[in-house]
Amino acid sequence: VSYCIGLSVADSLMQQDLGGIDPSVMAEAISDVFNGKTMKYSPEQANEIIQKYIQEITTSKFEVYKKEGEAFLTENGKKEGVHTTASGLQYEVVELGNGPKPTSTDTVNV
């Protein structure tokens, strides 16, 4: 059962992109709790450390995704037929319509 619980916990951590933690240190903390030893950190300190770690991971991933997105938009904007508005929105007219054009007071369904 112990191995299965470890498997479940590790799988959950991996799904949360927390695979960079040290399993031996984690096992030490679990052992300390189960054996009633004095903890290295209070629960409040531990939560603060965890939140800081998660924030660092999130910020790092955001920067990567932001750069990838900017590179995509730059390349996509160079394609024939792609228009970029002042706000950065990109669109492509696939087929020009020939019906009435809506005005700013019209309601349209997309």
JSON list of C-alpha atoms in Angstrom, two decimals:
[
{"chain": "A", "resi": 1, "resn": "VAL", "atom": "CA", "xyz": [0.00, 0.00, 0.00]},
{"chain": "A", "resi": 2, "resn": "SER", "atom": "CA", "xyz": [2.85, 2.41, 0.86]},
{"chain": "A", "resi": 3, "resn": "TYR", "atom": "CA", "xyz": [4.34, 2.08, -2.61]},
{"chain": "A", "resi": 4, "resn": "CYS", "atom": "CA", "xyz": [0.94, 2.68, -4.21]},
{"chain": "A", "resi": 5, "resn": "ILE", "atom": "CA", "xyz": [0.39, 5.83, -2.16]},
{"chain": "A", "resi": 6, "resn": "GLY", "atom": "CA", "xyz": [3.86, 7.04, -3.19]},
{"chain": "A", "resi": 7, "resn": "LEU", "atom": "CA", "xyz": [3.00, 6.28, -6.80]},
{"chain": "A", "resi": 8, "resn": "SER", "atom": "CA", "xyz": [-0.23, 8.26, -6.54]},
{"chain": "A", "resi": 9, "resn": "VAL", "atom": "CA", "xyz": [1.44, 11.25, -4.86]},
{"chain": "A", "resi": 10, "resn": "ALA", "atom": "CA", "xyz": [4.31, 11.28, -7.39]},
{"chain": "A", "resi": 11, "resn": "ASP", "atom": "CA", "xyz": [1.90, 11.05, -10.32]},
{"chain": "A", "resi": 12, "resn": "SER", "atom": "CA", "xyz": [-0.11, 13.95, -8.94]},
{"chain": "A", "resi": 13, "resn": "LEU", "atom": "CA", "xyz": [3.03, 16.06, -8.53]},
{"chain": "A", "resi": 14, "resn": "MET", "atom": "CA", "xyz": [4.15, 15.26, -12.07]},
{"chain": "A", "resi": 15, "resn": "GLN", "atom": "CA", "xyz": [0.73, 16.29, -13.45]},
{"chain": "A", "resi": 16, "resn": "GLN", "atom": "CA", "xyz": [1.18, 19.62, -11.66]},
{"chain": "A", "resi": 17, "resn": "ASP", "atom": "CA", "xyz": [4.62, 20.04, -13.28]},
{"chain": "A", "resi": 18, "resn": "LEU", "atom": "CA", "xyz": [6.34, 19.65, -9.91]},
{"chain": "A", "resi": 19, "resn": "GLY", "atom": "CA", "xyz": [8.69, 16.93, -11.12]},
{"chain": "A", "resi": 20, "resn": "GLY", "atom": "CA", "xyz": [11.74, 19.00, -10.18]},
{"chain": "A", "resi": 21, "resn": "ILE", "atom": "CA", "xyz": [11.46, 18.26, -6.48]},
{"chain": "A", "resi": 22, "resn": "ASP", "atom": "CA", "xyz": [13.92, 15.96, -4.73]},
{"chain": "A", "resi": 23, "resn": "PRO", "atom": "CA", "xyz": [12.14, 12.68, -3.84]},
{"chain": "A", "resi": 24, "resn": "SER", "atom": "CA", "xyz": [14.66, 11.80, -1.11]},
{"chain": "A", "resi": 25, "resn": "VAL", "atom": "CA", "xyz": [14.07, 15.10, 0.69]},
{"chain": "A", "resi": 26, "resn": "MET", "atom": "CA", "xyz": [10.32, 14.64, 0.30]},
{"chain": "A", "resi": 27, "resn": "ALA", "atom": "CA", "xyz": [10.63, 11.13, 1.79]},
{"chain": "A", "resi": 28, "resn": "GLU", "atom": "CA", "xyz": [12.63, 12.63, 4.68]},
{"chain": "A", "resi": 29, "resn": "ALA", "atom": "CA", "xyz": [9.81, 15.08, 5.42]},
{"chain": "A", "resi": 30, "resn": "ILE", "atom": "CA", "xyz": [7.21, 12.31, 5.30]},
{"chain": "A", "resi": 31, "resn": "SER", "atom": "CA", "xyz": [9.34, 10.19, 7.61]},
{"chain": "A", "resi": 32, "resn": "ASP", "atom": "CA", "xyz": [9.79, 13.09, 10.04]},
{"chain": "A", "resi": 33, "resn": "VAL", "atom": "CA", "xyz": [6.03, 13.68, 10.21]},
{"chain": "A", "resi": 34, "resn": "PHE", "atom": "CA", "xyz": [5.25, 9.98, 10.70]},
{"chain": "A", "resi": 35, "resn": "ASN", "atom": "CA", "xyz": [7.93, 9.68, 13.42]},
{"chain": "A", "resi": 36, "resn": "GLY", "atom": "CA", "xyz": [6.91, 12.83, 15.27]},
{"chain": "A", "resi": 37, "resn": "LYS", "atom": "CA", "xyz": [10.25, 14.58, 14.71]},
{"chain": "A", "resi": 38, "resn": "THR", "atom": "CA", "xyz": [10.67, 18.33, 14.83]},
{"chain": "A", "resi": 39, "resn": "MET", "atom": "CA", "xyz": [9.95, 19.83, 11.43]},
{"chain": "A", "resi": 40, "resn": "LYS", "atom": "CA", "xyz": [12.51, 21.98, 9.62]},
{"chain": "A", "resi": 41, "resn": "TYR", "atom": "CA", "xyz": [9.74, 24.44, 8.71]},
{"chain": "A", "resi": 42, "resn": "SER", "atom": "CA", "xyz": [6.43, 25.44, 10.21]},
{"chain": "A", "resi": 43, "resn": "PRO", "atom": "CA", "xyz": [3.35, 24.67, 8.09]},
{"chain": "A", "resi": 44, "resn": "GLU", "atom": "CA", "xyz": [3.10, 28.40, 7.30]},
{"chain": "A", "resi": 45, "resn": "GLN", "atom": "CA", "xyz": [6.75, 28.57, 6.19]},
{"chain": "A", "resi": 46, "resn": "ALA", "atom": "CA", "xyz": [6.34, 25.41, 4.13]},
{"chain": "A", "resi": 47, "resn": "ASN", "atom": "CA", "xyz": [3.27, 26.80, 2.37]},
{"chain": "A", "resi": 48, "resn": "GLU", "atom": "CA", "xyz": [5.10, 30.05, 1.65]},
{"chain": "A", "resi": 49, "resn": "ILE", "atom": "CA", "xyz": [8.05, 28.15, 0.15]},
{"chain": "A", "resi": 50, "resn": "ILE", "atom": "CA", "xyz": [5.73, 25.98, -1.95]},
{"chain": "A", "resi": 51, "resn": "GLN", "atom": "CA", "xyz": [3.79, 29.00, -3.25]},
{"chain": "A", "resi": 52, "resn": "LYS", "atom": "CA", "xyz": [7.04, 30.78, -4.16]},
{"chain": "A", "resi": 53, "resn": "TYR", "atom": "CA", "xyz": [8.27, 27.67, -6.01]},
{"chain": "A", "resi": 54, "resn": "ILE", "atom": "CA", "xyz": [5.00, 27.34, -7.94]},
{"chain": "A", "resi": 55, "resn": "GLN", "atom": "CA", "xyz": [5.08, 31.05, -8.80]},
{"chain": "A", "resi": 56, "resn": "GLU", "atom": "CA", "xyz": [8.63, 30.72, -10.16]},
{"chain": "A", "resi": 57, "resn": "ILE", "atom": "CA", "xyz": [7.61, 27.76, -12.33]},
{"chain": "A", "resi": 58, "resn": "THR", "atom": "CA", "xyz": [4.53, 29.60, -13.58]},
{"chain": "A", "resi": 59, "resn": "THR", "atom": "CA", "xyz": [6.52, 32.76, -14.39]},
{"chain": "A", "resi": 60, "resn": "SER", "atom": "CA", "xyz": [9.16, 30.74, -16.21]},
{"chain": "A", "resi": 61, "resn": "LYS", "atom": "CA", "xyz": [6.57, 28.91, -18.31]},
{"chain": "A", "resi": 62, "resn": "PHE", "atom": "CA", "xyz": [4.73, 32.15, -19.04]},
{"chain": "A", "resi": 63, "resn": "GLU", "atom": "CA", "xyz": [7.90, 33.72, -20.44]},
{"chain": "A", "resi": 64, "resn": "VAL", "atom": "CA", "xyz": [8.46, 30.73, -22.73]},
{"chain": "A", "resi": 65, "resn": "TYR", "atom": "CA", "xyz": [4.86, 30.73, -23.94]},
{"chain": "A", "resi": 66, "resn": "LYS", "atom": "CA", "xyz": [4.90, 34.50, -24.41]},
{"chain": "A", "resi": 67, "resn": "LYS", "atom": "CA", "xyz": [8.02, 34.32, -26.59]},
{"chain": "A", "resi": 68, "resn": "GLU", "atom": "CA", "xyz": [6.52, 31.45, -28.61]},
{"chain": "A", "resi": 69, "resn": "GLY", "atom": "CA", "xyz": [3.29, 33.42, -29.07]},
{"chain": "A", "resi": 70, "resn": "GLU", "atom": "CA", "xyz": [5.11, 36.56, -30.14]},
{"chain": "A", "resi": 71, "resn": "ALA", "atom": "CA", "xyz": [7.21, 34.57, -32.63]},
{"chain": "A", "resi": 72, "resn": "PHE", "atom": "CA", "xyz": [4.04, 32.96, -34.03]},
{"chain": "A", "resi": 73, "resn": "LEU", "atom": "CA", "xyz": [2.30, 36.31, -34.43]},
{"chain": "A", "resi": 74, "resn": "THR", "atom": "CA", "xyz": [5.34, 37.83, -36.12]},
{"chain": "A", "resi": 75, "resn": "GLU", "atom": "CA", "xyz": [5.55, 35.00, -38.65]},
{"chain": "A", "resi": 76, "resn": "ASN", "atom": "CA", "xyz": [1.80, 34.75, -39.10]},
{"chain": "A", "resi": 77, "resn": "GLY", "atom": "CA", "xyz": [1.60, 38.49, -39.77]},
{"chain": "A", "resi": 78, "resn": "LYS", "atom": "CA", "xyz": [3.97, 38.04, -42.71]},
{"chain": "A", "resi": 79, "resn": "LYS", "atom": "CA", "xyz": [1.65, 35.60, -44.48]},
{"chain": "A", "resi": 80, "resn": "GLU", "atom": "CA", "xyz": [-0.21, 36.83, -47.51]},
{"chain": "A", "resi": 81, "resn": "GLY", "atom": "CA", "xyz": [-3.75, 37.89, -46.69]},
{"chain": "A", "resi": 82, "resn": "VAL", "atom": "CA", "xyz": [-3.21, 38.19, -42.93]},
{"chain": "A", "resi": 83, "resn": "HIS", "atom": "CA", "xyz": [-4.16, 41.61, -41.57]},
{"chain": "A", "resi": 84, "resn": "THR", "atom": "CA", "xyz": [-3.00, 42.96, -38.20]},
{"chain": "A", "resi": 85, "resn": "THR", "atom": "CA", "xyz": [-5.03, 45.63, -36.40]},
{"chain": "A", "resi": 86, "resn": "ALA", "atom": "CA", "xyz": [-3.56, 48.38, -34.21]},
{"chain": "A", "resi": 87, "resn": "SER", "atom": "CA", "xyz": [-4.35, 46.26, -31.14]},
{"chain": "A", "resi": 88, "resn": "GLY", "atom": "CA", "xyz": [-2.41, 43.29, -32.56]},
{"chain": "A", "resi": 89, "resn": "LEU", "atom": "CA", "xyz": [-5.45, 41.22, -33.56]},
{"chain": "A", "resi": 90, "resn": "GLN", "atom": "CA", "xyz": [-4.71, 39.20, -36.67]},
{"chain": "A", "resi": 91, "resn": "TYR", "atom": "CA", "xyz": [-7.30, 38.02, -39.14]},
{"chain": "A", "resi": 92, "resn": "GLU", "atom": "CA", "xyz": [-7.54, 36.64, -42.63]},
{"chain": "A", "resi": 93, "resn": "VAL", "atom": "CA", "xyz": [-10.42, 37.16, -45.02]},
{"chain": "A", "resi": 94, "resn": "VAL", "atom": "CA", "xyz": [-11.06, 33.67, -46.38]},
{"chain": "A", "resi": 95, "resn": "GLU", "atom": "CA", "xyz": [-13.95, 34.67, -48.60]},
{"chain": "A", "resi": 96, "resn": "LEU", "atom": "CA", "xyz": [-15.17, 38.22, -49.09]},
{"chain": "A", "resi": 97, "resn": "GLY", "atom": "CA", "xyz": [-18.91, 38.52, -48.58]},
{"chain": "A", "resi": 98, "resn": "ASN", "atom": "CA", "xyz": [-21.18, 40.34, -50.99]},
{"chain": "A", "resi": 99, "resn": "GLY", "atom": "CA", "xyz": [-24.15, 41.10, -48.74]},
{"chain": "A", "resi": 100, "resn": "PRO", "atom": "CA", "xyz": [-24.92, 44.21, -46.70]},
{"chain": "A", "resi": 101, "resn": "LYS", "atom": "CA", "xyz": [-22.16, 45.32, -44.30]},
{"chain": "A", "resi": 102, "resn": "PRO", "atom": "CA", "xyz": [-23.14, 45.83, -40.66]},
{"chain": "A", "resi": 103, "resn": "THR", "atom": "CA", "xyz": [-22.77, 49.26, -39.11]},
{"chain": "A", "resi": 104, "resn": "SER", "atom": "CA", "xyz": [-21.77, 50.17, -35.57]},
{"chain": "A", "resi": 105, "resn": "THR", "atom": "CA", "xyz": [-25.44, 50.19, -34.50]},
{"chain": "A", "resi": 106, "resn": "ASP", "atom": "CA", "xyz": [-26.24, 46.71, -35.91]},
{"chain": "A", "resi": 107, "resn": "THR", "atom": "CA", "xyz": [-26.29, 43.47, -33.93]},
{"chain": "A", "resi": 108, "resn": "VAL", "atom": "CA", "xyz": [-24.62, 40.52, -35.61]},
{"chain": "A", "resi": 109, "resn": "ASN", "atom": "CA", "xyz": [-24.38, 36.80, -34.87]},
{"chain": "A", "resi": 110, "resn": "VAL", "atom": "CA", "xyz": [-21.11, 35.04, -35.52]}
]
